[in-house]
XYZ file of C-alpha atoms in Angstrom:
733
model
C -0.095 -0.098 0.040
C 2.776 2.619 0.825
C 4.269 2.253 -2.637
C 0.855 2.798 -4.239
C 0.016 5.887 -2.243
C 2.270 8.294 -3.861
C 0.760 7.825 -7.174
C -2.785 8.349 -5.800
C -2.861 11.947 -6.563
C -2.272 11.227 -10.262
C -5.318 9.148 -10.548
C -7.487 11.295 -8.177
C -7.499 14.204 -10.481
C -6.691 15.127 -14.081
C -3.275 15.794 -14.896
C -2.546 19.416 -15.440
C 0.001 21.001 -18.012
C 3.280 22.056 -17.002
C 2.510 25.731 -17.686
C 4.357 28.782 -16.596
C 2.513 31.680 -15.117
C 0.509 33.297 -17.887
C 2.218 36.800 -18.817
C 1.062 39.015 -21.803
C 3.237 37.172 -23.952
C 1.161 34.091 -23.586
C 1.657 30.746 -21.567
C 4.465 28.530 -22.360
C 3.497 24.824 -22.425
C 6.130 22.104 -22.272
C 5.285 19.250 -24.754
C 7.109 16.150 -25.752
C 6.514 16.229 -29.724
C 2.706 16.251 -29.721
C 2.558 14.964 -26.122
C -1.057 15.841 -24.717
C -1.718 17.076 -21.500
C -5.254 17.720 -20.081
C -6.758 20.692 -21.848
C -10.117 22.249 -20.743
C -10.861 24.070 -24.111
C -8.801 23.075 -26.992
C -6.430 25.831 -25.719
C -2.611 25.855 -25.818
C -2.532 26.583 -22.159
C -4.802 23.787 -20.912
C -5.984 23.651 -17.363
C -4.086 25.765 -14.628
C -1.980 23.580 -12.405
C -3.317 22.946 -9.072
C -2.024 24.865 -6.018
C -0.705 23.194 -3.087
C -3.274 20.986 -1.395
C -5.046 20.445 -4.699
C -8.558 22.053 -3.529
C -7.974 25.007 -5.924
C -6.071 25.908 -9.105
C -3.434 28.509 -9.690
C -5.529 30.357 -12.060
C -8.626 30.186 -14.142
C -10.421 31.440 -17.327
C -10.935 35.250 -17.274
C -13.121 35.657 -20.301
C -11.648 36.663 -23.433
C -8.414 37.215 -21.875
C -8.276 33.248 -21.602
C -6.689 31.116 -18.833
C -4.579 33.267 -16.627
C -2.489 32.777 -13.510
C -3.991 34.163 -10.296
C -0.900 36.698 -9.645
C -1.282 38.082 -13.136
C -4.907 38.697 -13.123
C -6.295 42.009 -11.958
C -9.604 40.333 -11.055
C -10.727 37.928 -8.284
C -10.757 34.429 -9.509
C -11.079 31.076 -7.781
C -11.092 27.638 -9.520
C -12.295 24.833 -7.612
C -10.808 21.456 -8.589
C -12.246 18.037 -9.258
C -10.457 16.720 -6.253
C -12.366 18.956 -3.947
C -15.608 18.210 -5.853
C -15.090 14.322 -5.182
C -13.769 14.757 -1.679
C -16.876 16.803 -0.570
C -19.151 14.495 -2.533
C -20.709 17.453 -4.071
C -23.736 16.741 -6.312
C -24.533 20.167 -7.815
C -22.705 23.521 -8.630
C -24.341 24.767 -5.266
C -22.658 22.100 -3.312
C -19.143 23.075 -4.645
C -19.918 26.675 -3.832
C -20.782 25.919 -0.300
C -16.913 26.250 0.327
C -16.894 29.867 -0.901
C -17.321 32.381 1.763
C -18.437 34.865 -1.061
C -21.034 32.936 -2.464
C -24.408 31.834 -1.079
C -26.850 29.161 -2.729
C -30.512 30.368 -3.044
C -33.427 29.054 -5.358
C -35.308 30.381 -8.265
C -38.712 32.010 -7.926
C -41.376 29.434 -7.570
C -39.290 26.764 -8.670
C -36.201 24.373 -7.666
C -33.681 26.118 -10.032
C -30.292 26.962 -8.325
C -29.321 30.701 -7.745
C -26.316 32.116 -6.386
C -25.546 35.514 -4.323
C -22.089 36.677 -5.403
C -21.138 39.815 -3.576
C -24.891 40.150 -2.740
C -26.103 40.039 -6.392
C -28.131 37.322 -7.891
C -26.808 34.983 -10.612
C -29.259 32.286 -11.718
C -28.294 28.915 -13.213
C -29.387 30.058 -16.780
C -26.507 32.445 -16.458
C -23.650 29.814 -15.710
C -21.180 29.384 -18.360
C -19.894 26.077 -19.831
C -16.381 26.269 -21.316
C -16.859 30.107 -21.690
C -20.374 29.937 -23.336
C -23.532 31.022 -21.445
C -26.680 28.929 -20.717
C -25.731 25.590 -22.224
C -26.241 23.187 -19.409
C -29.470 22.501 -17.746
C -30.996 25.535 -16.167
C -32.359 24.186 -13.089
C -29.776 21.618 -11.739
C -26.218 20.719 -13.047
C -24.746 17.518 -11.843
C -21.116 17.533 -10.937
C -20.317 14.628 -13.114
C -20.633 17.002 -16.029
C -17.502 19.236 -15.220
C -13.969 19.152 -14.190
C -13.775 22.461 -12.354
C -15.853 25.343 -10.987
C -14.588 28.770 -11.676
C -15.873 31.865 -10.019
C -14.777 35.247 -11.385
C -16.082 37.635 -8.788
C -17.325 41.125 -9.734
C -18.691 42.684 -12.934
C -17.534 41.273 -16.258
C -19.377 42.984 -19.266
C -16.011 43.399 -21.008
C -14.596 39.985 -20.086
C -17.536 37.748 -20.855
C -20.388 39.990 -22.286
C -23.723 40.281 -20.377
C -25.112 36.906 -19.123
C -28.534 36.407 -21.015
C -30.886 36.428 -17.883
C -29.453 39.672 -16.662
C -27.135 38.477 -13.955
C -23.454 38.828 -13.695
C -23.454 42.064 -11.654
C -21.515 40.324 -8.709
C -19.764 37.700 -10.690
C -19.959 34.726 -13.146
C -19.702 31.031 -12.759
C -17.893 28.908 -15.564
C -17.889 25.203 -15.607
C -15.064 23.345 -17.184
C -15.647 20.244 -19.022
C -13.835 17.071 -18.407
C -11.047 15.653 -20.772
C -9.070 12.574 -21.112
C -5.861 12.742 -18.981
C -2.652 11.274 -20.088
C -2.868 7.986 -18.350
C -5.960 5.568 -18.881
C -8.793 6.165 -16.452
C -11.688 3.670 -15.473
C -13.413 4.705 -12.389
C -16.577 3.058 -11.026
C -18.334 4.701 -8.027
C -21.251 3.697 -5.759
C -22.807 5.337 -2.859
C -25.852 5.933 -0.726
C -27.301 8.762 1.363
C -29.910 9.560 3.763
C -33.259 8.496 2.948
C -32.062 5.697 0.742
C -30.636 7.826 -2.017
C -28.350 5.626 -4.206
C -25.418 6.561 -6.460
C -23.896 4.650 -9.485
C -21.449 6.330 -11.662
C -18.661 5.416 -14.241
C -15.957 7.684 -15.674
C -13.763 6.289 -18.383
C -10.952 7.989 -20.406
C -8.419 7.040 -22.790
C -5.961 8.683 -25.220
C -4.887 7.122 -28.444
C -3.483 7.833 -31.968
C -0.069 9.434 -32.766
C 1.445 10.911 -29.620
C -1.757 10.300 -27.937
C -2.993 13.349 -29.817
C -6.849 12.072 -29.470
C -8.819 11.696 -26.305
C -12.166 10.538 -25.387
C -13.999 10.833 -21.993
C -17.360 9.335 -21.087
C -19.244 9.852 -18.043
C -22.520 8.316 -16.863
C -24.251 8.615 -13.556
C -27.694 8.038 -11.692
C -28.795 9.188 -8.285
C -31.979 8.088 -7.222
C -34.492 7.565 -4.160
C -35.945 9.273 -1.276
C -33.941 11.905 0.350
C -33.421 13.276 4.030
C -36.634 15.313 3.649
C -39.689 13.431 4.497
C -41.329 11.850 1.261
C -39.205 13.735 -1.074
C -37.852 11.659 -4.053
C -35.290 12.596 -6.702
C -33.835 11.038 -9.724
C -30.909 12.271 -11.741
C -29.731 10.534 -14.660
C -26.905 11.696 -17.254
C -24.594 10.683 -19.835
C -21.631 12.943 -21.125
C -19.025 12.634 -23.776
C -15.979 14.679 -24.127
C -13.515 14.563 -27.328
C -10.311 16.416 -28.092
C -7.503 16.441 -30.486
C -4.387 18.303 -31.294
C -1.489 18.860 -33.718
C 1.437 21.043 -33.428
C -0.637 24.176 -34.330
C -4.382 23.242 -34.158
C -6.513 22.275 -31.051
C -10.228 20.770 -31.369
C -12.476 19.868 -28.508
C -16.306 18.720 -28.379
C -18.889 17.743 -25.752
C -22.232 16.391 -25.819
C -24.344 15.382 -23.005
C -27.730 14.361 -21.782
C -29.164 14.978 -18.405
C -32.796 14.067 -16.878
C -33.751 15.554 -13.525
C -36.884 14.333 -11.922
C -38.278 15.621 -8.570
C -41.328 14.308 -6.703
C -42.889 16.233 -3.771
C -39.886 18.333 -3.412
C -40.088 20.772 -0.598
C -41.088 24.288 -2.040
C -40.053 27.847 -1.241
C -42.047 29.706 1.365
C -43.621 33.230 0.337
C -44.382 35.673 3.239
C -47.797 37.227 2.656
C -47.821 41.099 2.691
C -49.933 41.325 5.897
C -47.412 39.055 7.798
C -45.514 40.920 10.490
C -43.106 38.367 11.822
C -40.956 35.872 10.086
C -41.856 32.330 11.166
C -39.506 30.013 13.112
C -37.889 27.598 10.791
C -39.742 24.243 10.933
C -38.165 20.960 11.413
C -35.530 20.669 8.761
C -36.951 17.046 7.825
C -40.407 18.168 7.463
C -42.180 18.512 4.028
C -45.128 20.905 3.035
C -45.137 19.882 -0.523
C -48.226 18.267 -1.882
C -47.994 14.470 -2.697
C -49.078 15.112 -6.269
C -46.415 17.717 -6.947
C -43.418 17.201 -9.331
C -40.950 18.818 -11.323
C -39.188 17.172 -14.433
C -36.479 18.605 -16.687
C -34.835 16.828 -19.572
C -31.654 18.640 -21.309
C -29.405 17.848 -24.478
C -26.641 20.105 -24.905
C -23.275 20.132 -26.767
C -20.379 22.393 -27.672
C -17.632 22.376 -30.172
C -14.272 24.523 -30.045
C -11.375 25.128 -32.237
C -8.089 27.000 -31.841
C -5.400 27.605 -34.573
C -1.879 29.162 -34.146
C -1.409 30.990 -37.538
C 2.063 31.745 -36.181
C 3.954 31.741 -33.014
C 2.428 35.307 -32.382
C -1.041 35.089 -33.696
C -3.780 32.488 -32.609
C -7.421 32.325 -33.560
C -10.413 30.512 -32.038
C -13.964 29.711 -32.647
C -16.651 27.843 -30.496
C -20.450 26.937 -30.837
C -22.747 25.541 -28.396
C -26.493 24.576 -28.030
C -28.906 23.246 -25.643
C -32.340 21.764 -26.108
C -34.486 21.553 -22.928
C -38.004 20.216 -22.020
C -39.602 20.986 -18.564
C -42.770 20.360 -17.030
C -44.030 20.658 -13.397
C -47.024 20.776 -11.142
C -46.451 22.838 -7.925
C -48.168 23.752 -4.590
C -46.349 26.927 -3.812
C -46.723 27.958 -0.107
C -47.719 31.367 1.162
C -47.552 31.962 4.930
C -50.342 34.190 6.122
C -49.561 34.145 9.906
C -45.890 34.236 10.848
C -46.661 33.447 14.612
C -48.653 30.266 13.871
C -47.504 29.090 10.676
C -50.817 29.136 8.927
C -50.336 29.059 5.199
C -52.012 28.355 2.006
C -50.975 26.920 -1.181
C -52.054 27.171 -4.832
C -51.537 24.911 -7.651
C -49.399 25.997 -10.608
C -48.489 23.894 -13.565
C -46.072 24.934 -16.191
C -44.463 23.470 -19.441
C -41.402 24.863 -21.265
C -39.324 24.191 -24.130
C -36.050 26.078 -24.792
C -33.633 26.249 -27.703
C -30.466 27.893 -27.134
C -27.639 28.592 -29.824
C -24.494 30.551 -28.987
C -21.026 31.039 -30.119
C -17.933 33.207 -30.257
C -14.772 33.755 -32.296
C -11.624 35.753 -31.717
C -7.972 36.325 -32.331
C -5.112 36.837 -29.886
C -1.726 38.571 -30.879
C 1.442 38.747 -29.030
C 3.759 41.598 -29.840
C 6.412 43.931 -28.496
C 6.955 47.551 -29.099
C 10.196 48.346 -27.742
C 10.384 47.163 -24.043
C 6.656 47.005 -23.896
C 4.981 43.565 -24.419
C 1.321 43.543 -25.702
C -1.271 40.815 -25.892
C -4.028 42.126 -28.127
C -7.547 40.223 -28.232
C -10.391 40.713 -30.340
C -13.635 38.600 -30.225
C -17.277 38.599 -31.277
C -20.065 36.645 -29.815
C -23.776 36.002 -30.348
C -26.678 34.239 -28.069
C -30.117 33.253 -28.729
C -32.807 31.751 -26.589
C -36.191 30.691 -28.091
C -38.611 29.771 -25.311
C -41.881 28.188 -25.712
C -44.309 28.145 -22.848
C -47.597 27.579 -21.250
C -48.923 27.558 -17.777
C -52.108 27.037 -15.603
C -53.363 27.656 -12.381
C -55.792 25.867 -9.941
C -57.435 26.386 -6.581
C -56.017 27.520 -3.170
C -56.086 25.301 -0.184
C -55.188 25.893 3.507
C -52.019 24.153 5.297
C -49.634 25.017 7.816
C -45.824 24.933 7.615
C -45.492 23.206 11.154
C -48.298 20.835 10.578
C -48.576 20.254 7.030
C -51.909 19.260 5.469
C -51.154 16.621 2.572
C -54.287 14.720 1.983
C -55.755 17.130 -0.704
C -56.269 16.031 -4.216
C -54.772 18.344 -6.705
C -57.051 21.296 -7.136
C -58.525 21.442 -10.651
C -57.059 23.900 -13.186
C -59.199 26.933 -13.594
C -57.028 29.324 -15.777
C -55.027 27.801 -18.502
C -52.806 30.094 -20.603
C -51.527 28.771 -23.879
C -51.516 25.195 -24.928
C -50.089 22.923 -22.168
C -49.759 19.973 -24.614
C -47.981 21.946 -27.443
C -46.665 25.277 -26.005
C -46.202 28.130 -28.482
C -43.440 30.736 -28.720
C -43.508 33.090 -25.712
C -40.202 34.769 -25.865
C -36.853 35.495 -27.424
C -33.552 36.793 -26.133
C -30.674 37.756 -28.400
C -27.489 39.318 -27.571
C -24.498 40.078 -29.847
C -21.131 41.815 -28.974
C -17.731 42.826 -30.347
C -14.798 43.244 -27.870
C -11.078 44.540 -28.200
C -8.427 44.640 -25.572
C -4.802 44.903 -24.794
C -2.644 43.738 -22.002
C 0.490 45.607 -21.777
C 3.623 44.364 -19.859
C 6.347 46.622 -18.336
C 9.603 46.071 -16.362
C 9.817 42.391 -17.326
C 6.242 41.522 -16.890
C 6.339 43.024 -13.182
C 3.650 45.434 -14.143
C 0.507 44.560 -16.151
C -1.925 47.069 -17.487
C -5.131 45.701 -19.230
C -7.715 48.168 -21.024
C -10.454 47.020 -23.290
C -14.080 47.854 -24.456
C -17.050 45.773 -25.473
C -19.891 46.937 -27.465
C -23.206 44.857 -26.788
C -26.389 44.755 -28.023
C -29.356 43.399 -26.119
C -32.662 42.412 -27.595
C -35.654 40.558 -26.328
C -39.299 39.814 -27.594
C -42.318 38.801 -25.723
C -45.358 37.106 -27.294
C -49.018 36.373 -26.301
C -49.430 32.843 -25.084
C -52.468 32.171 -27.153
C -52.252 34.517 -30.226
C -48.605 34.588 -30.690
C -48.874 38.333 -31.329
C -45.854 40.311 -30.234
C -46.526 42.053 -26.740
C -43.488 43.756 -25.758
C -39.730 44.253 -27.207
C -36.515 45.577 -26.130
C -33.515 46.513 -28.245
C -30.644 48.461 -26.928
C -27.168 48.473 -27.098
C -23.963 50.018 -24.839
C -20.323 50.288 -24.802
C -18.613 48.667 -21.605
C -14.925 49.770 -20.849
C -12.678 48.099 -18.551
C -9.263 48.530 -17.058
C -7.267 46.544 -14.772
C -3.680 46.838 -13.295
C -1.147 44.380 -11.604
C 1.908 45.366 -9.880
C 4.035 42.397 -8.941
C 5.742 43.527 -5.628
C 7.659 40.099 -5.446
C 7.205 36.596 -6.848
C 4.458 35.818 -4.093
C 2.892 39.306 -3.648
C 0.721 41.160 -6.291
C -1.214 44.358 -5.938
C -4.191 44.883 -8.356
C -6.853 47.246 -8.989
C -9.736 47.521 -11.805
C -12.727 49.283 -13.010
C -15.060 47.298 -14.994
C -19.095 47.484 -15.671
C -21.977 45.064 -15.712
C -24.698 45.519 -18.239
C -28.428 44.364 -17.992
C -31.473 45.153 -19.816
C -33.564 47.844 -18.337
C -36.979 47.392 -16.626
C -40.254 47.684 -18.619
C -42.826 50.269 -17.216
C -45.832 48.450 -15.651
C -49.397 49.312 -16.676
C -50.524 50.245 -13.009
C -49.114 51.113 -9.667
C -50.827 50.681 -6.424
C -51.863 53.758 -4.554
C -50.052 54.747 -1.398
C -53.060 53.604 0.698
C -53.113 50.410 -1.061
C -56.647 50.850 -1.864
C -56.562 51.019 -5.462
C -54.304 51.413 -8.629
C -53.200 54.268 -10.850
C -52.275 54.124 -14.659
C -48.586 54.440 -15.466
C -48.172 57.289 -18.158
C -45.275 55.345 -20.023
C -46.724 51.634 -19.436
C -44.912 49.139 -21.677
C -41.831 51.411 -22.386
C -38.437 49.786 -21.761
C -35.735 51.742 -20.103
C -32.178 51.813 -21.407
C -29.724 49.191 -20.215
C -28.763 49.522 -16.562
C -25.005 49.916 -16.320
C -23.456 48.762 -12.920
C -19.984 50.378 -12.198
C -17.510 48.495 -10.244
C -14.145 49.648 -8.535
C -11.830 47.092 -6.776
C -8.461 47.162 -5.258
C -6.710 44.110 -3.656
C -3.557 42.150 -2.764
C -2.779 38.636 -3.510
C -0.262 36.308 -1.808
C 0.960 33.000 -3.178
C 3.890 31.221 -1.399
C 5.067 28.078 -2.083
C 2.387 26.195 -0.098
C -0.366 28.797 1.091
C -1.999 31.545 -0.476
C -4.675 34.307 0.239
C -6.452 37.241 -1.427
C -7.854 40.354 0.081
C -10.286 42.501 -2.056
C -12.116 45.748 -1.350
C -15.007 46.661 -3.829
C -17.858 48.989 -4.540
C -20.599 48.289 -7.047
C -23.530 50.462 -7.833
C -26.727 48.819 -9.569
C -29.255 51.059 -10.845
C -32.972 50.776 -10.235
C -36.200 52.142 -11.317
C -39.586 53.336 -9.736
C -42.880 55.051 -10.777
C -42.597 58.702 -9.490
C -46.016 59.222 -8.154
C -45.650 62.919 -8.839
C -46.034 62.483 -12.656
C -47.014 58.768 -12.799
C -43.731 58.065 -15.004
C -41.724 54.959 -14.700
C -37.933 56.029 -14.612
C -34.554 54.877 -13.934
C -33.659 56.428 -10.359
C -31.734 55.495 -7.561
C -29.401 52.362 -6.999
C -28.360 49.641 -4.825
C -24.800 50.027 -3.587
C -22.749 46.919 -2.565
C -19.564 47.888 -0.738
C -17.670 44.982 0.658
C -14.300 43.213 1.732
C -13.461 39.869 1.011
C -10.629 37.768 2.218
C -10.029 34.137 0.932
C -7.264 31.624 2.165
C -6.392 28.234 0.529
C -3.568 25.943 0.651
C -1.368 23.758 3.153
C -0.441 25.153 6.683
C 1.632 22.240 7.031
C 2.253 19.193 4.967
C -0.739 17.423 6.530
C -3.267 20.290 7.174
C -5.094 22.284 4.482
C -7.451 25.314 4.734
C -10.027 26.594 2.512
C -12.384 29.456 3.168
C -12.634 33.104 4.056
C -15.058 35.685 5.113
C -17.076 38.444 3.330
C -18.404 41.709 4.760
C -21.126 43.347 2.781
C -23.039 46.470 3.072
C -25.660 46.459 0.435
C -27.902 49.487 0.799
C -30.845 50.643 -1.365
C -30.325 54.447 -2.157
C -32.565 57.253 -3.718
C -35.352 54.615 -4.290
C -38.247 57.331 -4.554
C -39.721 55.817 -1.485
C -38.615 57.307 1.863
C -39.777 54.152 3.570
C -36.875 52.083 2.263
C -34.159 54.874 1.604
C -31.049 53.599 3.244
C -32.436 50.232 4.184
C -30.605 46.741 3.315
C -30.964 44.911 0.018
C -33.332 41.753 0.391
C -31.626 38.676 1.340
C -28.166 39.891 1.754
C -26.365 39.638 5.222
C -23.722 41.996 6.449
C -21.468 39.197 7.328
C -20.651 35.589 6.119
C -17.880 33.126 6.402
C -16.971 29.553 5.333
C -14.018 27.939 6.559
C -12.729 24.365 5.970
C -9.688 22.404 7.229
C -8.385 18.923 6.060
C -6.060 16.925 8.358
C -4.183 13.809 7.134
C -4.137 11.506 10.260
C -0.559 10.636 11.184
C 0.360 7.017 11.537
C -2.450 5.999 9.132
C -1.408 6.602 5.482
C -4.127 7.479 3.381
C -6.632 8.500 6.038
C -8.022 12.144 6.209
C -10.641 14.048 7.990
C -12.303 17.276 7.137
C -14.439 19.864 8.741
C -16.332 22.870 7.628
C -18.197 25.568 9.157
C -20.656 27.942 7.418
C -22.091 30.964 8.990
C -24.410 33.315 7.392
C -25.550 36.606 9.188
C -29.137 37.816 9.512
C -30.929 39.280 6.324
C -34.287 41.043 5.570
C -37.246 39.333 3.537
C -38.699 42.778 2.485
C -37.283 46.061 1.132
C -39.133 47.792 4.264
C -36.533 45.825 6.535
C -39.255 44.813 8.844
C -39.131 41.144 8.350
C -35.498 40.139 9.761
C -34.604 36.513 9.154
C -32.125 34.992 11.814
C -28.448 34.214 10.783
C -27.376 30.753 11.102
C -24.244 28.459 11.407
C -23.882 24.989 10.124
C -21.191 22.375 10.720
C -20.174 19.691 8.146
C -17.401 16.817 8.522
C -16.325 14.066 6.564
C -13.611 11.342 6.355
C -11.949 9.429 3.544
C -9.454 6.614 3.269
C -7.134 5.746 0.173
C -5.627 2.520 -0.212
C -4.657 -0.036 -2.799
C -6.503 -3.271 -3.434
C -5.012 -5.658 -5.893
C -3.187 -2.879 -7.492
C -6.320 -0.707 -8.027
C -7.017 2.726 -6.006
C -9.968 2.285 -3.724
C -11.176 5.577 -2.009
C -13.922 5.361 0.605
C -15.612 8.428 1.719
C -18.104 9.125 4.498
C -19.820 12.637 5.142
C -22.329 14.252 7.272
C -23.827 17.779 6.886
C -25.662 19.948 9.196
C -24.142 17.804 12.042
C -26.259 19.635 14.720
C -29.359 19.090 12.784
C -30.150 22.776 12.965
C -33.610 24.112 11.693
C -32.943 27.301 9.774
C -34.012 29.323 6.801
C -30.831 28.728 4.304
C -31.639 31.610 1.872
C -33.892 34.797 1.629
C -34.960 35.513 -1.955
C -33.069 34.416 -5.085
C -35.131 36.570 -7.652
C -34.508 40.405 -7.613
C -37.057 42.186 -5.281
C -38.465 38.858 -3.745
C -37.889 37.730 -0.161
C -39.234 34.238 -0.132
C -37.515 31.609 2.082
C -35.884 28.367 1.664
C -35.656 25.836 4.633
C -32.261 24.331 5.173
C -31.709 20.577 4.829
C -31.710 18.220 7.791
C -28.727 16.250 9.179
C -27.697 14.313 5.934
C -25.438 11.270 5.628
C -23.483 10.149 2.480
C -21.200 7.179 1.852
C -19.347 6.357 -1.336
C -16.768 4.033 -2.681
C -14.628 4.644 -5.799
C -12.599 2.231 -7.589
C -10.044 3.164 -10.151
C -9.183 0.167 -12.648
């Protein structure tokens, strides 16, 4: 066993290329002839090498600037590795991001879609990127078997990535890196069980072949199925994905295709607080379930990408990429609204929905490395497009009474009384189209010790909405904007970098409502410019920070401020206009790496002051933004047990401060702390690596509201999960 253990890390994660830190003159990759290293996206640089401890990488994708070393990047980026994903037994993107102190996982409005608070701004899973292209993976739930790494680019990113199609990206974007075949053959089989009887079976197979192993193939298949730790809740997720890559001396190609089906039965819904509620209800028992027995949510997705990169010379490289997604969703839900916060009295209404998505997106660009005197330049130019075609229909039914502390679950499904569109054949309801062009230059001075990046992106945003029944266009939006950016890195020493940036985010402006409630709430008034779309909202971010990376330990400290415009109807002239803003100011500290050879840390803290300003309503001016705590922290530690080779224990504490469920800040949701722990053992069995993992989350079985909101302006509550056990065994053949 002792002889085998030094090799475990090689089979535990993909092999990374031996890449020098990226500079403006491009990465330098060592290859024996056409010896292939694991490559994320048909790029010469490949994956960034893991940092000491293996939980995060030394860099990540920074939009059109490509994959950069963390110390050469004027932005805050964290790339979580597949090693961390496996060791934490993460099932989804949200499970991985529980390790990030600057991110909190929430849920979509009225459904089970994952949403993410990054620096206090909401990013929906619609706006997650896959290999640099937005909205390709399943929009409600993305299983971890589909990706190699989770990259978090914190802060606004209009110049770097373009605007995410669903209007997120103000606080940051998430990019998922696809899996590629490593240099050594891989055949891994994993089985597992979890609380409630949830069962996992998966396989991961990869091979390289052809001259100099220039061609790679990697196949992943998995299924999770069974009851969960929540009473009477059942889920089943099935998936298959195929990743291909090929390279020659000057050309690199990659392609991915995947299928995922996610089925939920009696999944516990969100809790909305009625307008008359004056107190936030205490969190019910974490195992309880107030979903109705007839409720369900199903989603099926097929998706794929293809990417090519070609070196026209040693100084000029071009790339092109295309991706698609085809999705079908259907659900029947009984969403809960609490009418009395003290007693937990509530009601639910039936809501059925069918939706079909067609996404097509792509990009192409060029990079050039040149020198003018002593100054190095890395020029980049790119163009991109995105289109979403959405077919939709929905229906509503009657309302019934229940209680979140004593749920009533014997009702039959209320009959549908209002059907909008054709539930058997939904028609076109909306289109979203974006296109953009970007240019940038990263200049290097004083032998790459000072790096200055400047660029601009011109982006067009367009959307159309159509009547569910007649198909007639009911609303349209078409606007464009130029988004500049600037970033500076000063390398004080090989282990310390100072950085600063100015960058913007761009989202479509709101559309004026038809009416507005009177101040007394007794009636409504007509809005003068009803149906008018406002100009795109431009969020402006300023950030400074310092990065430290020693041989084994690293940290990043960032101070930032971001203004997000908002709109309201001015009661003096009944005109809907852009006015006021939400200002998010904060401090982030992240730590990672090895404290000693046997102890690893990962985590940090985030302090946020998210304030509503000049809102047009004196009752909310100066109040905190819905769902955003002042302080949150995550800290995880791993310890290799001395004397027992291959045995490691880990612990994690997650703290989230109190927040508010309404803009008036009268409904305060208590903060919470959760403790998680795990143990794993790696050994050799007959020449094969066996990894056993056990984990428990929410050790104290605490009852808590895990998130507040997840959709702009809404303060619904999501109950945290109960104490949950999971066990798995992986064998590499």
